[in-house]
Short mmCIF file of C-alpha atoms and ligand atoms in Angstrom, two decimals:
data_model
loop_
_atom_site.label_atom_id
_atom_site.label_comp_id
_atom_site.label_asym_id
_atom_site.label_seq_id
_atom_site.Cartn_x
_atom_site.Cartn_y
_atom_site.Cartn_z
CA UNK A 24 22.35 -16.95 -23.97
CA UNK A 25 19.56 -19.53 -24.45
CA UNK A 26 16.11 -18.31 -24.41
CA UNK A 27 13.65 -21.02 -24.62
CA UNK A 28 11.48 -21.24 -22.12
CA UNK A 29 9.36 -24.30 -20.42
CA UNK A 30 6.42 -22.37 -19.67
CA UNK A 31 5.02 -19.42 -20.68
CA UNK A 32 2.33 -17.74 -18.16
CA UNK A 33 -0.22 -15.00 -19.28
CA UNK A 34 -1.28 -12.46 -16.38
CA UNK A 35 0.91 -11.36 -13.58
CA UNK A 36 -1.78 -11.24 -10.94
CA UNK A 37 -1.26 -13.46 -7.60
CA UNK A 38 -1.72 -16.62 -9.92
CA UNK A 39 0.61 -15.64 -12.46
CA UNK A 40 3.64 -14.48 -10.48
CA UNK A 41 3.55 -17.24 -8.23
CA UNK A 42 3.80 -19.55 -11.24
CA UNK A 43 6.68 -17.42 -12.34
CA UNK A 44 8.30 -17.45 -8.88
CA UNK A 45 7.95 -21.40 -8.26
CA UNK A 46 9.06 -22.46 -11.64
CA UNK A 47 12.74 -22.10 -11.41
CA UNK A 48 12.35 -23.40 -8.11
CA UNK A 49 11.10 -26.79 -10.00
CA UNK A 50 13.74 -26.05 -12.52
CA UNK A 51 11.57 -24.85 -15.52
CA UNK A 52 12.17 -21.45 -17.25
CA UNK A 53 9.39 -19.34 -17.42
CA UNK A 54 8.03 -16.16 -18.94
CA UNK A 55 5.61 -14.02 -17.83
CA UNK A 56 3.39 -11.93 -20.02
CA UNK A 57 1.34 -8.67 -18.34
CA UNK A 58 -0.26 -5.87 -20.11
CA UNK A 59 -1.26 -3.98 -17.61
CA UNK A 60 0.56 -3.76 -13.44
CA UNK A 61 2.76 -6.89 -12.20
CA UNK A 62 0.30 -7.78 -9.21
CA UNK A 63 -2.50 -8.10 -11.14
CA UNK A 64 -6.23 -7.31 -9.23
CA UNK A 65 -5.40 -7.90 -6.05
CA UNK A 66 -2.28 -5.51 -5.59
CA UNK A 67 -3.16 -2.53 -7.76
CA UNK A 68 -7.24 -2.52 -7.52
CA UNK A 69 -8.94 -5.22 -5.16
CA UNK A 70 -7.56 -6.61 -1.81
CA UNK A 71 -4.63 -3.67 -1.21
CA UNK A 72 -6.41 -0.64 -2.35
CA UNK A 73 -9.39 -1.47 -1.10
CA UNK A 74 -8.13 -2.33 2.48
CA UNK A 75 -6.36 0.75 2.89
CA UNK A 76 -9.13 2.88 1.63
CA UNK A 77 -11.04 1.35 4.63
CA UNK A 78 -8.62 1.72 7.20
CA UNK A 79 -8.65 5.19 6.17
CA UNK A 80 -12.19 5.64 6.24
CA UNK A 81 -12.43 4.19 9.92
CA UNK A 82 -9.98 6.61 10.80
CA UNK A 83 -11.78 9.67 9.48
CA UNK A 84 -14.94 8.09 11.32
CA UNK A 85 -12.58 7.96 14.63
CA UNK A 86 -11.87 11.52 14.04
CA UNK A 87 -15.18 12.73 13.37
CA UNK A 88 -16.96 11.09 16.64
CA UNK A 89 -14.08 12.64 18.31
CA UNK A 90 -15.41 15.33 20.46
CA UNK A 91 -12.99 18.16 19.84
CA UNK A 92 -12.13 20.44 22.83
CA UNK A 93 -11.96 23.76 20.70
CA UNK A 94 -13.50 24.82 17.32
CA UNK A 95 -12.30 23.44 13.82
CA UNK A 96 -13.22 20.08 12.35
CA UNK A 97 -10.48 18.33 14.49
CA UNK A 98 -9.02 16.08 11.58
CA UNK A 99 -6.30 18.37 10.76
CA UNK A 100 -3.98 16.27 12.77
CA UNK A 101 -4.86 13.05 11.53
CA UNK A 102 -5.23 13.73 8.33
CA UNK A 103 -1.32 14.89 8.56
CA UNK A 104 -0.83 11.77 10.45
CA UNK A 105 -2.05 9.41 7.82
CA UNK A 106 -0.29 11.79 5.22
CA UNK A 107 3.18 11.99 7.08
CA UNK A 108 3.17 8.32 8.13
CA UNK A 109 2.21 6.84 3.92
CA UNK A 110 5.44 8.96 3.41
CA UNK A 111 7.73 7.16 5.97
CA UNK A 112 7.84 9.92 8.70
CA UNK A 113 6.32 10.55 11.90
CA UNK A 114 4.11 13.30 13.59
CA UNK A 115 4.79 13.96 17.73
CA UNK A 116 3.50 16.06 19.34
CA UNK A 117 4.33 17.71 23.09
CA UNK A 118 1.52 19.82 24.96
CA UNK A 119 1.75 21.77 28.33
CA UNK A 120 -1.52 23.04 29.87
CA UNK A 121 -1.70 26.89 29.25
CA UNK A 122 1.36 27.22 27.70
CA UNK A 123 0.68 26.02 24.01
CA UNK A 124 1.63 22.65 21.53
CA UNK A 125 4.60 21.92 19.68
CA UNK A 126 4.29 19.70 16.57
CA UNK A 127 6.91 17.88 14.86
CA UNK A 128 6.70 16.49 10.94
CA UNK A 129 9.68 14.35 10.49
CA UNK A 130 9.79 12.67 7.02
CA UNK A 131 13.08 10.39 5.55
CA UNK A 132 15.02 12.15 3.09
CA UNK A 133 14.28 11.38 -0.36
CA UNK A 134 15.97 8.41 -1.79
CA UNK A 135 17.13 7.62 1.50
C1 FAD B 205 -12.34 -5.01 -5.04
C2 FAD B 205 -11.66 -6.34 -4.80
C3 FAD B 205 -11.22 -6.65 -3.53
C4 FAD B 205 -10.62 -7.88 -3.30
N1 FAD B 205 -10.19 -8.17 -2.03
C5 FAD B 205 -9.62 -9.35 -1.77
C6 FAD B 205 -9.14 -9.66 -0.47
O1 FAD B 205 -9.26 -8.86 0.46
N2 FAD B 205 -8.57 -10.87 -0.25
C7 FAD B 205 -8.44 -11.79 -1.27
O2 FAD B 205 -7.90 -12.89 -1.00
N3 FAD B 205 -8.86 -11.50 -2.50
C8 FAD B 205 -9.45 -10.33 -2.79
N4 FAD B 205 -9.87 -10.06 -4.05
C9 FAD B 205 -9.70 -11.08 -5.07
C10 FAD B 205 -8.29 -11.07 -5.65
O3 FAD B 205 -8.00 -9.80 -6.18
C11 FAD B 205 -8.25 -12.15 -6.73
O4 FAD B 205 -8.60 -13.39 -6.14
C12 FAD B 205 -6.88 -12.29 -7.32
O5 FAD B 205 -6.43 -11.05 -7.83
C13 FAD B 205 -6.92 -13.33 -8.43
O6 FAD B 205 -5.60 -13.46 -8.94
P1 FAD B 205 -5.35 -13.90 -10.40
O7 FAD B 205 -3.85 -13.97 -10.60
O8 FAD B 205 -6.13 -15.13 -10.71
O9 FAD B 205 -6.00 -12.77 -11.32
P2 FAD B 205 -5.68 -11.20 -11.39
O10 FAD B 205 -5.14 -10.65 -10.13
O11 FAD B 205 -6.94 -10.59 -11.96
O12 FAD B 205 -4.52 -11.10 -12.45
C14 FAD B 205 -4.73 -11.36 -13.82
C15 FAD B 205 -3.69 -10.54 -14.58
O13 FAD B 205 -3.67 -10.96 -15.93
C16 FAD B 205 -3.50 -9.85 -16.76
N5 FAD B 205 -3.98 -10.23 -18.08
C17 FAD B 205 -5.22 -10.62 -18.42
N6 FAD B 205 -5.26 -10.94 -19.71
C18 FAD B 205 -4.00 -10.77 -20.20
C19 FAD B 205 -3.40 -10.95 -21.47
N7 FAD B 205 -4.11 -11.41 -22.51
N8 FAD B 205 -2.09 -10.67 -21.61
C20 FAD B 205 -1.35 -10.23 -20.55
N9 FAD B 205 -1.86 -10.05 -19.33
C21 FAD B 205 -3.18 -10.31 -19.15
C22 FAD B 205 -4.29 -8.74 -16.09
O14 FAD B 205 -3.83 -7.47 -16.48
C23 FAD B 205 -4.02 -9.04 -14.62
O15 FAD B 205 -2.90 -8.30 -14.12
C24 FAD B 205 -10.44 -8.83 -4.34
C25 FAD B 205 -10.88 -8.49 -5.63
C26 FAD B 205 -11.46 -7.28 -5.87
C27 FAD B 205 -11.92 -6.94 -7.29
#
């Protein structure tokens, strides 16, 4: 097995694996070196993170203007929302006036 290489490229952020990806594609054999996460800044700390810790934030702030029709802090339901829908699954729900709610949590089978 021949390992030389063409090009070796430090970092695996955004620039990095690109260069990785598009090599072979130009027919040159690269390596990639990363010490810390494959997708660098902008998967594991800046654009990703960040956006979905705003999104998530805007919903709370949804929830909290939310006038709530009984007592409680009324995101209960959300918050399982959010929780049961970053795991795959879904929350319904089914209501009849004056006789009660029925909740459902359905969530994929591990692995699955
Ligand atoms: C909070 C935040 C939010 C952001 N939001 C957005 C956004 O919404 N949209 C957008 O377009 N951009 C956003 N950015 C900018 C985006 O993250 C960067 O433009 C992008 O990550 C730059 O890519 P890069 O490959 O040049 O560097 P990086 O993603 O920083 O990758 C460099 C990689 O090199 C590795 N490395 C460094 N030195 C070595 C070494 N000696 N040996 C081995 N590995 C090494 C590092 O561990 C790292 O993984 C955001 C940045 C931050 C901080």
């Amino acid at each position: 097995m021949d390992h030389k290489k063409d090009i070796a490229i430090i970092g695996g952020g955004p620039g990095g694996y690109l260069a990785a990806l598009r090599a072979p594609q130009l027919g040159r054999k690269a390596v990639l070196f990363e010490e810390d996460r494959v997708g660098g800044t902008c998967m594991n700390y800046g654009c990703i993170p960040t956006k979905y810790l705003l999104h998530q934030t805007k919903i709370l702030k949804e929830v909290r203007e939310t006038k709530t029709v009984v007592g409680g802090a009324g995101i209960g339901l959300a918050v399982t929302k959010a929780i049961v829908e970053a795991h795959g699954g879904t929350v319904g729900a089914a209501s009849e006036p004056g006789r009660g709610s029925v909740f459902t949590i359905t969530l994929p089978r591990p692995g699955a």
